[in-house]
Coordinates of C-alpha atoms in Angstrom, one line a residue:
M1 CA 0.0 0.0 0.0
A2 CA 2.9 2.4 0.7
A3 CA 3.9 2.2 -3.0
T4 CA 0.3 2.9 -4.0
F5 CA 0.1 5.9 -1.7
A6 CA 3.4 7.3 -3.0
S7 CA 2.3 7.0 -6.6
L8 CA -0.9 9.1 -6.3
S9 CA -0.8 12.1 -8.5
R10 CA -4.0 13.8 -7.5
N11 CA -3.6 17.3 -5.9
P12 CA -4.5 17.4 -2.2
T13 CA -7.9 18.7 -1.2
S14 CA -6.4 22.0 0.0
H15 CA -5.6 22.8 -3.6
I16 CA -9.1 22.4 -5.0
G17 CA -9.5 26.2 -5.2
A18 CA -6.4 26.4 -7.4
E19 CA -7.6 23.6 -9.7
R20 CA -10.6 25.8 -10.7
G21 CA -8.1 27.8 -12.8
S22 CA -9.8 31.1 -12.2
G23 CA -6.5 33.0 -11.6
S24 CA -8.4 35.4 -9.4
S25 CA -6.9 37.3 -6.5
R26 CA -8.9 38.1 -3.4
D27 CA -9.7 41.5 -4.7
D28 CA -11.1 40.7 -8.2
L29 CA -13.5 37.8 -7.6
D30 CA -17.0 38.3 -9.1
R31 CA -19.7 38.7 -6.6
T32 CA -23.1 37.1 -7.3
T33 CA -26.1 38.9 -6.2
A34 CA -29.8 38.6 -6.9
D35 CA -29.4 41.5 -9.4
G36 CA -26.5 40.0 -11.2
P37 CA -22.7 39.9 -10.9
V38 CA -21.0 42.7 -9.1
T39 CA -17.2 43.4 -9.1
G40 CA -15.5 43.1 -5.7
R41 CA -14.6 40.6 -3.0
A42 CA -17.3 38.1 -2.4
R43 CA -18.4 37.1 1.1
V44 CA -19.8 33.7 1.7
L45 CA -21.6 32.2 4.7
V46 CA -21.1 28.6 5.7
T47 CA -23.5 26.9 8.0
G48 CA -22.5 23.5 9.5
A49 CA -18.9 24.6 9.4
T50 CA -17.9 22.1 12.2
G51 CA -19.5 19.2 10.3
Y52 CA -17.9 16.8 7.9
I53 CA -18.4 18.8 4.6
G54 CA -18.5 22.3 6.1
G55 CA -15.2 21.8 7.9
R56 CA -13.5 20.9 4.6
L57 CA -15.3 23.5 2.5
V58 CA -14.2 26.5 4.5
P59 CA -10.4 26.2 3.8
E60 CA -11.2 25.5 0.1
L61 CA -13.3 28.7 -0.1
L62 CA -10.5 30.6 1.6
A63 CA -7.9 29.2 -0.8
A64 CA -10.2 30.3 -3.7
G65 CA -10.1 33.9 -2.4
Y66 CA -13.5 34.3 -0.7
D67 CA -14.2 36.2 2.5
V68 CA -15.7 33.5 4.7
R69 CA -18.2 33.9 7.6
V70 CA -19.4 30.9 9.6
L71 CA -22.5 30.5 11.8
A72 CA -21.7 28.4 14.8
R73 CA -23.7 27.5 17.9
H74 CA -20.4 26.8 19.7
P75 CA -17.7 29.3 18.5
D76 CA -15.1 27.5 20.7
R77 CA -15.3 24.5 18.4
V78 CA -14.5 26.7 15.4
A79 CA -11.6 28.2 17.4
S80 CA -9.9 24.8 17.4
R81 CA -9.8 24.7 13.5
D82 CA -6.6 25.6 11.6
W83 CA -8.6 28.2 9.6
S84 CA -10.4 29.9 12.6
G85 CA -8.2 33.0 12.4
E86 CA -9.1 33.6 8.8
V87 CA -12.9 33.6 9.1
E88 CA -15.6 35.8 10.7
V89 CA -17.5 33.8 13.3
V90 CA -21.2 34.7 14.1
A91 CA -22.4 32.9 17.3
G92 CA -25.9 31.8 16.8
D93 CA -28.4 29.1 15.8
A94 CA -29.9 28.5 12.3
T95 CA -33.3 28.1 14.0
S96 CA -33.2 31.7 15.3
R97 CA -34.5 34.4 12.9
D98 CA -32.4 37.1 14.6
D99 CA -29.2 35.0 14.4
L100 CA -29.9 34.3 10.7
H101 CA -30.3 38.0 10.0
R102 CA -27.0 38.8 11.7
A103 CA -25.3 35.9 9.8
L104 CA -26.7 36.6 6.4
D105 CA -26.4 40.4 6.4
G106 CA -24.0 41.5 3.6
V107 CA -23.6 37.9 2.3
D108 CA -23.3 37.2 -1.4
V109 CA -23.4 33.3 -1.2
A110 CA -24.8 31.2 1.6
Y111 CA -24.0 27.5 2.0
Y112 CA -26.8 25.5 3.7
L113 CA -25.2 22.4 5.1
I114 CA -27.6 21.5 7.8
H115 CA -29.2 18.1 8.3
A116 CA -30.9 16.5 11.3
L117 CA -29.3 13.2 10.5
G118 CA -29.7 10.8 13.4
A119 CA -31.9 13.2 15.4
G120 CA -34.5 10.5 16.0
P121 CA -38.3 11.0 15.7
G122 CA -39.3 14.5 14.5
F123 CA -36.1 15.0 12.4
A124 CA -38.1 15.8 9.3
E125 CA -40.1 18.5 11.0
R126 CA -36.8 20.1 12.3
D127 CA -35.3 20.0 8.8
R128 CA -38.4 21.5 7.4
S129 CA -38.7 24.3 9.9
T130 CA -35.0 25.2 9.8
A131 CA -35.0 25.3 6.0
R132 CA -38.1 27.5 5.8
G133 CA -36.6 30.0 8.2
F134 CA -33.4 30.1 6.3
A135 CA -35.1 30.6 3.0
V136 CA -37.3 33.4 4.3
V137 CA -34.4 35.4 5.7
A138 CA -32.2 34.8 2.6
R139 CA -35.0 36.2 0.5
E140 CA -35.6 39.2 2.8
I141 CA -31.9 40.2 2.9
G142 CA -31.4 39.6 -0.8
V143 CA -28.7 36.9 -0.7
G144 CA -27.4 36.4 -4.2
R145 CA -27.0 32.6 -4.1
V146 CA -28.0 29.8 -1.7
V147 CA -26.1 26.5 -2.2
Y148 CA -27.5 23.3 -0.7
L149 CA -25.9 19.8 -0.7
G150 CA -28.7 17.3 -0.7
G151 CA -29.2 13.6 -1.5
L152 CA -29.4 11.9 -4.8
Y153 CA -32.8 10.2 -5.2
P154 CA -34.8 8.3 -7.8
D155 CA -37.9 9.8 -9.4
G156 CA -41.3 8.1 -9.1
E157 CA -40.5 6.1 -5.9
R158 CA -41.7 6.3 -2.3
L159 CA -38.5 7.5 -0.7
S160 CA -37.0 6.6 2.7
P161 CA -37.7 9.2 5.4
H162 CA -34.2 10.5 5.2
L163 CA -34.2 11.0 1.4
E164 CA -37.7 12.4 1.5
S165 CA -36.6 15.0 4.0
R166 CA -33.6 15.9 1.8
R167 CA -35.9 16.3 -1.2
E168 CA -38.3 18.4 0.8
V169 CA -35.6 20.7 2.0
E170 CA -34.4 21.1 -1.6
R171 CA -37.9 22.2 -2.7
I172 CA -38.2 24.6 0.2
L173 CA -35.0 26.3 -0.7
L174 CA -35.6 26.4 -4.4
D175 CA -39.1 27.9 -3.8
G176 CA -37.8 30.3 -1.2
G177 CA -37.2 33.3 -3.5
A178 CA -33.4 33.5 -3.4
P179 CA -31.5 32.0 -6.3
T180 CA -30.6 28.5 -5.2
L181 CA -28.3 25.8 -6.5
V182 CA -28.8 22.2 -5.2
L183 CA -26.1 19.5 -5.6
R184 CA -27.5 16.0 -5.1
A185 CA -24.9 13.3 -4.1
A186 CA -25.2 9.7 -3.1
V187 CA -22.4 7.9 -1.2
I188 CA -19.6 10.4 -0.5
L189 CA -16.2 8.7 -0.5
G190 CA -13.7 10.2 1.9
S191 CA -12.0 9.6 5.2
G192 CA -14.4 10.3 8.0
S193 CA -17.6 10.2 5.8
A194 CA -20.3 8.3 7.6
S195 CA -21.1 6.3 4.4
F196 CA -17.5 5.6 3.8
E197 CA -16.7 4.5 7.4
M198 CA -19.8 2.3 7.4
M199 CA -18.6 0.5 4.3
R200 CA -15.0 0.4 5.5
Y201 CA -15.7 -1.2 8.9
L202 CA -18.2 -3.7 7.4
T203 CA -15.6 -4.8 4.9
E204 CA -12.7 -4.9 7.2
R205 CA -14.4 -6.7 10.1
L206 CA -16.6 -9.2 8.3
P207 CA -14.8 -11.5 5.9
A208 CA -18.2 -13.3 5.5
M209 CA -21.6 -11.7 6.0
V210 CA -25.3 -12.1 5.4
A211 CA -26.6 -8.8 3.9
P212 CA -29.9 -7.3 2.9
R213 CA -31.1 -7.4 -0.7
W214 CA -30.0 -3.7 -1.2
I215 CA -26.5 -5.0 -1.3
N216 CA -27.2 -5.5 -5.1
N217 CA -28.6 -2.0 -5.7
R218 CA -26.7 0.3 -8.0
I219 CA -25.1 3.4 -6.5
Q220 CA -23.1 6.2 -8.1
P221 CA -20.5 7.2 -5.4
V222 CA -18.6 10.4 -5.6
A223 CA -15.2 11.4 -4.1
V224 CA -15.3 14.1 -1.4
R225 CA -12.7 16.1 -3.4
D226 CA -15.1 16.3 -6.4
V227 CA -17.9 17.3 -4.1
L228 CA -15.8 20.1 -2.7
R229 CA -14.8 21.2 -6.2
Y230 CA -18.5 21.5 -7.2
L231 CA -19.4 23.3 -4.0
V232 CA -16.6 25.9 -4.4
A233 CA -17.5 26.5 -8.1
A234 CA -21.2 26.9 -7.2
A235 CA -20.4 30.3 -5.7
S236 CA -19.5 31.7 -9.1
I237 CA -22.3 30.2 -11.2
P238 CA -24.7 33.0 -12.4
A239 CA -27.6 33.8 -10.2
T240 CA -29.9 33.2 -13.2
V241 CA -29.3 29.4 -12.7
S242 CA -31.6 28.3 -9.9
R243 CA -32.1 24.5 -10.0
G244 CA -30.8 21.1 -8.8
F245 CA -28.0 19.1 -10.3
D246 CA -27.1 15.4 -9.9
I247 CA -23.5 14.8 -9.1
G248 CA -21.6 11.5 -9.1
G249 CA -18.3 9.9 -9.8
P250 CA -17.4 8.2 -13.1
E251 CA -18.6 4.7 -12.0
V252 CA -21.9 3.1 -11.1
L253 CA -21.4 0.1 -8.7
T254 CA -23.5 -2.1 -6.5
Y255 CA -22.8 -1.9 -2.8
R256 CA -21.5 -5.5 -3.0
E257 CA -19.0 -4.3 -5.7
M258 CA -18.0 -1.3 -3.6
M259 CA -17.2 -3.6 -0.7
Q260 CA -15.2 -6.0 -2.9
R261 CA -13.3 -3.1 -4.5
Y262 CA -12.6 -1.6 -1.1
A263 CA -11.2 -5.0 0.0
A264 CA -8.9 -5.2 -3.0
V265 CA -7.5 -1.7 -2.5
A266 CA -7.0 -2.3 1.2
G267 CA -5.1 -5.5 0.6
L268 CA -7.9 -7.8 2.0
R269 CA -9.1 -11.1 0.6
P270 CA -12.4 -11.1 -1.3
R271 CA -15.4 -11.0 1.0
L272 CA -18.0 -13.7 1.0
I273 CA -21.4 -11.9 0.9
R274 CA -24.8 -13.6 0.8
A275 CA -27.9 -11.5 0.2
V276 CA -31.1 -12.5 2.0
P277 CA -34.6 -10.8 1.8
V278 CA -35.3 -10.9 5.6
L279 CA -33.2 -8.0 6.9
T280 CA -35.4 -4.9 7.2
P281 CA -33.6 -1.5 7.2
G282 CA -34.3 -1.3 11.0
L283 CA -32.7 -4.7 11.7
A284 CA -29.9 -3.9 9.3
S285 CA -29.2 -0.6 11.0
H286 CA -28.8 -2.4 14.4
W287 CA -26.5 -4.9 12.8
V288 CA -24.4 -2.1 11.3
G289 CA -24.4 -0.3 14.7
L290 CA -22.9 -3.4 16.4
V291 CA -20.2 -4.0 13.7
T292 CA -19.2 -0.4 12.9
P293 CA -18.7 2.8 14.9
V294 CA -21.8 4.3 13.3
P295 CA -24.6 4.2 15.9
P296 CA -28.0 2.9 14.8
G297 CA -29.5 6.4 15.0
I298 CA -27.3 7.4 12.1
A299 CA -27.0 4.0 10.4
R300 CA -30.8 3.8 10.1
P301 CA -31.3 6.7 7.7
L302 CA -28.1 5.7 5.8
V303 CA -29.3 2.1 5.4
G304 CA -32.8 3.3 4.6
S305 CA -31.5 5.3 1.7
L306 CA -29.6 2.3 0.3
V307 CA -32.9 0.5 -0.5
H308 CA -33.1 2.8 -3.5
E309 CA -30.9 2.8 -6.6
V310 CA -29.3 6.2 -6.7
V311 CA -27.7 7.0 -10.0
A312 CA -27.3 10.4 -11.6
Q313 CA -30.0 11.0 -14.3
E314 CA -28.1 14.0 -15.8
H315 CA -24.7 15.6 -15.8
D316 CA -25.8 19.1 -16.6
I317 CA -23.4 20.5 -13.9
K318 CA -20.6 20.0 -16.5
T319 CA -22.0 23.0 -18.4
Y320 CA -21.0 25.3 -15.6
V321 CA -18.2 23.2 -13.9
P322 CA -16.3 21.2 -16.5
D323 CA -14.7 18.0 -15.5
P324 CA -11.0 18.3 -14.7
P325 CA -8.6 17.3 -17.5
E326 CA -7.7 14.0 -15.7
G327 CA -11.4 13.3 -15.2
L328 CA -13.5 12.7 -12.1
I329 CA -11.9 10.6 -9.3
D330 CA -12.7 6.9 -9.7
F331 CA -13.7 4.6 -6.8
D332 CA -10.3 3.0 -6.3
T333 CA -8.4 6.3 -6.2
A334 CA -11.0 7.8 -3.8
V335 CA -10.5 4.8 -1.4
E336 CA -6.7 5.1 -1.8
L337 CA -6.8 8.8 -0.9
A338 CA -9.1 8.1 2.1
L339 CA -6.9 5.3 3.4
A340 CA -3.8 7.5 3.0
R341 CA -5.4 10.2 5.2
I342 CA -6.3 7.6 7.8
H343 CA -2.8 6.1 7.7
D344 CA -1.2 9.5 8.1
L345 CA -3.6 10.5 10.9
D346 CA -4.7 13.4 8.7
V347 CA -8.5 13.0 8.8
R348 CA -9.5 16.7 8.9
T349 CA -13.2 16.2 9.5
S350 CA -15.4 13.3 10.4
W351 CA -19.1 12.4 10.7
V352 CA -18.6 12.6 14.5
S353 CA -17.5 16.2 14.2
A354 CA -21.1 17.3 14.6
S355 CA -22.7 16.9 18.0
T356 CA -25.1 14.1 18.6
P357 CA -28.6 15.6 18.4
G358 CA -30.4 15.6 21.7
A359 CA -27.2 15.4 23.7
P360 CA -26.6 18.2 26.3
S361 CA -24.5 21.0 25.0
D362 CA -24.9 24.4 26.6
P363 CA -25.0 23.9 30.4
L364 CA -21.7 23.6 32.2
P365 CA -21.5 22.0 35.7
E366 CA -19.9 25.1 37.3
D367 CA -22.5 27.6 36.1
P368 CA -24.0 29.3 39.1
D369 CA -27.4 29.5 37.3
W370 CA -27.2 26.0 35.9
A371 CA -30.7 24.7 35.6
G372 CA -30.2 21.0 36.0
G373 CA -31.1 20.5 39.7
S374 CA -28.8 18.8 42.2
L375 CA -25.5 17.5 41.0
L376 CA -24.1 14.1 42.2
V377 CA -20.3 14.1 42.2
D378 CA -17.5 11.5 42.6
D379 CA -14.5 13.7 43.4
R380 CA -11.0 12.2 43.8
S381 CA -7.6 13.9 44.0
S382 CA -4.0 12.8 44.7
E383 CA -0.5 14.2 44.6
V384 CA 1.5 12.6 41.8
D385 CA 5.3 12.1 41.7
T386 CA 5.8 13.5 38.2
T387 CA 5.8 16.7 36.3
S388 CA 2.6 18.6 35.2
E389 CA 3.8 18.1 31.6
A390 CA 4.0 14.3 31.9
L391 CA 0.6 14.1 33.7
W392 CA -1.1 16.3 31.0
T393 CA 0.4 14.1 28.2
V394 CA -1.4 11.0 29.7
I395 CA -4.6 13.0 30.4
E396 CA -4.8 14.3 26.8
G397 CA -4.1 10.9 25.4
I398 CA -7.0 9.1 27.2
G399 CA -9.5 7.0 25.4
G400 CA -9.4 5.5 21.9
A401 CA -6.6 3.0 21.5
H402 CA -5.0 4.2 24.9
G403 CA -8.1 3.1 26.8
W404 CA -9.5 4.5 30.0
Y405 CA -6.9 3.3 32.5
S406 CA -9.4 1.3 34.6
W407 CA -11.7 -1.8 34.5
R408 CA -11.5 -2.8 30.8
L409 CA -14.3 -5.4 31.0
G410 CA -16.6 -2.9 32.7
W411 CA -16.0 -0.2 30.1
A412 CA -16.4 -2.7 27.3
A413 CA -19.7 -4.0 28.7
R414 CA -21.0 -0.5 29.3
G415 CA -20.1 0.5 25.7
L416 CA -21.8 -2.6 24.3
M417 CA -24.9 -1.8 26.3
D418 CA -24.9 1.8 25.1
R419 CA -24.8 0.6 21.5
L420 CA -27.6 -1.8 22.0
F421 CA -29.8 1.2 23.1
G422 CA -28.7 3.3 20.1
G423 CA -25.8 5.2 21.7
P424 CA -22.3 5.7 20.3
G425 CA -20.6 3.2 22.6
L426 CA -16.8 3.1 22.6
R427 CA -16.2 2.7 18.8
R428 CA -16.0 6.3 17.8
G429 CA -12.4 6.5 19.1
R430 CA -10.4 9.7 18.7
R431 CA -9.7 12.0 15.8
H432 CA -6.0 12.1 16.7
P433 CA -4.1 9.7 19.0
D434 CA -2.5 12.4 21.2
R435 CA -4.2 15.8 20.7
L436 CA -7.8 16.9 21.6
A437 CA -9.8 20.0 20.7
P438 CA -13.2 21.2 21.8
G439 CA -15.9 19.5 19.9
D440 CA -13.9 16.3 19.3
A441 CA -15.7 13.0 19.7
L442 CA -13.9 10.7 22.2
D443 CA -15.6 7.3 22.4
W444 CA -18.9 8.0 24.0
W445 CA -17.8 11.4 25.2
R446 CA -17.6 14.9 23.5
V447 CA -14.7 17.2 24.4
E448 CA -16.3 20.2 25.9
T449 CA -13.3 22.1 27.3
V450 CA -9.5 21.8 26.8
D451 CA -7.3 24.1 28.8
P452 CA -3.8 22.7 27.9
G453 CA -1.9 21.7 31.0
R454 CA -4.7 22.3 33.3
L455 CA -8.2 21.0 32.5
L456 CA -10.0 18.5 30.2
R457 CA -13.8 18.3 30.5
L458 CA -15.7 15.7 28.7
R459 CA -19.5 15.5 28.3
A460 CA -21.2 12.2 28.0
E461 CA -23.2 11.4 24.8
M462 CA -24.1 7.8 25.9
R463 CA -27.7 6.9 26.7
L464 CA -28.3 8.1 30.3
P465 CA -31.2 9.2 32.5
G466 CA -29.5 12.5 33.0
L467 CA -26.5 14.6 32.0
A468 CA -22.9 13.6 32.9
W469 CA -19.4 15.0 32.7
L470 CA -15.9 13.8 33.4
E471 CA -13.3 16.4 34.5
L472 CA -9.6 15.7 34.6
S473 CA -7.6 18.6 36.0
I474 CA -4.1 19.4 37.3
E475 CA -3.6 21.7 40.2
G476 CA -0.4 23.2 41.8
G477 CA 2.4 25.5 41.0
P478 CA 5.3 25.0 38.5
D479 CA 7.7 24.1 41.3
E480 CA 5.4 21.7 43.1
R481 CA 4.3 18.1 42.6
P482 CA 1.1 18.3 40.6
T483 CA -2.2 17.3 42.2
F484 CA -4.3 15.3 39.9
R485 CA -8.1 15.9 40.4
Q486 CA -10.8 13.8 38.8
R487 CA -14.5 14.5 39.0
A488 CA -17.4 12.5 37.7
I489 CA -20.4 14.8 37.6
F490 CA -24.0 13.6 37.1
S491 CA -27.3 15.5 37.0
P492 CA -30.0 12.9 37.3
R493 CA -33.3 13.2 35.4
G494 CA -36.0 12.3 37.8
L495 CA -36.2 9.1 39.8
P496 CA -34.7 6.9 37.1
G497 CA -31.6 9.1 37.2
Q498 CA -31.3 8.9 41.0
L499 CA -31.7 5.1 40.8
Y500 CA -29.1 4.8 38.0
W501 CA -26.5 6.8 40.0
W502 CA -26.9 4.8 43.2
A503 CA -27.0 1.5 41.3
I504 CA -23.6 2.1 39.8
R505 CA -22.2 3.8 43.0
P506 CA -20.6 0.6 44.3
F507 CA -18.5 0.3 41.1
H508 CA -17.1 3.8 41.4
G509 CA -14.1 2.6 43.4
I510 CA -13.2 0.1 40.6
V511 CA -13.9 2.4 37.7
F512 CA -13.0 5.9 38.9
G513 CA -10.6 4.8 41.6
G514 CA -8.7 2.7 39.2
M515 CA -8.6 5.5 36.6
Q516 CA -7.2 7.9 39.2
R517 CA -4.5 5.5 40.3
N518 CA -3.5 4.2 36.8
I519 CA -3.3 7.7 35.2
A520 CA -1.1 8.8 38.0
R521 CA 1.0 5.6 37.7
A522 CA 1.3 6.1 33.9
A523 CA 2.5 9.7 34.3
E524 CA 5.1 8.6 36.9
Q525 CA 6.4 5.9 34.6
Q526 CA 6.7 8.4 31.8
S527 CA 8.7 10.7 33.9
R528 CA 11.1 8.0 35.0
R529 CA 11.6 7.0 31.4
R530 CA 12.5 10.6 30.5
R531 CA 15.0 11.0 33.4
P532 CA 18.7 10.5 32.4

């Protein structure tokens, strides 16, 4: 595989803007408004900038010379991105009319990259309401262009709830009054994509499998780099063009063929796949949830969409965005590029970048006006014979492949139980093996706060009858032995929450006590190895 990676000739994603060949500087880009093109620097708004596509689109727009503004519910998560210093951040929510007015004011092009994927019952209504609000404000302000990345769907069929919601959002935006360009994509091939990761783990972990009938349906996958190229180019398409476009890669494959081709590129033996008619999308999503890191709540809409054959019916986008001279990226090359990113620990965004819908986000346990009722706390601290630097290295490296420094069987059993009830379990892992940033997924936790050398606060996204945090902090001066403090904080939801806390209370000594001791021991061992 190393020889394969070294032989790749495609430009990296960060050069997509240059591949457009516009030759424009930041001062002479054409602005697209509802009244036509205007000379001057164009300003674009990106919603969903901390998500999988949005997080990759922002640097491409910057490289293409656009002024970029992002709308973010949690600006601290934007601050952890490499491009954060080059964009304007508007703190707000796309469901708020006032926030949308502030975000869209003075914007030439607005990217709508919001989907309630995995939000559970009611996701379609949330998608519908948010899209309507966005369309109304975009029309009132006079935004020159709205760009939406939707789903590729067949005509004349009863669609899955997920694809039907994508189609409905498309219609709302196209009918909203502002010039709108919709790009419809099927499976997006790229490191960190939910569809790609689902296929990757199914193929790697199951040399033989029983699969639903949709394994033989035809799909037209598209490389994430081609998706980004289309999205960047959409900003300069004339405002008179207001319609949807199907986009796809150069090949049409069945899901079975995609898995076999992935296995060949990854150096695996051909997979033994038997299709049966008895696995419903619901059952299949639970099966996917057990085998892959993708939880059932997200696997269900993805699997539900695969019951349709999704093949581009037209390639009209080529009129406005010509194919590159070397052609669109084929399936094997897209997989090679994705595996190279994974191998080099350079996965820039992932499907887990976005918060799990319904998980607690805003309240912090130290807020004086925190409205969660009484807090139950397991608080432990100890002086550690090491340096603060060595202790922080261990703390920041917790989770993922490094584990949780305590009762492995207990953590594994709790993770499996969480997945059975639709939670993320322990399989999301980490974005990077050694570094954490706010917003990162960390197994069943979400990184809420990182104060390097001092504090790591994690918020639980597992299925719980309440809200939970885990705080790991370092106290003491630079010339003192550090004190390692560990707090498990729980805000119970009614009687079930109280019963849950006291039911697991006898295990705290094993789980949290073991974690406290083993993290300290690991830091001390690291210090001893560093001493001459």
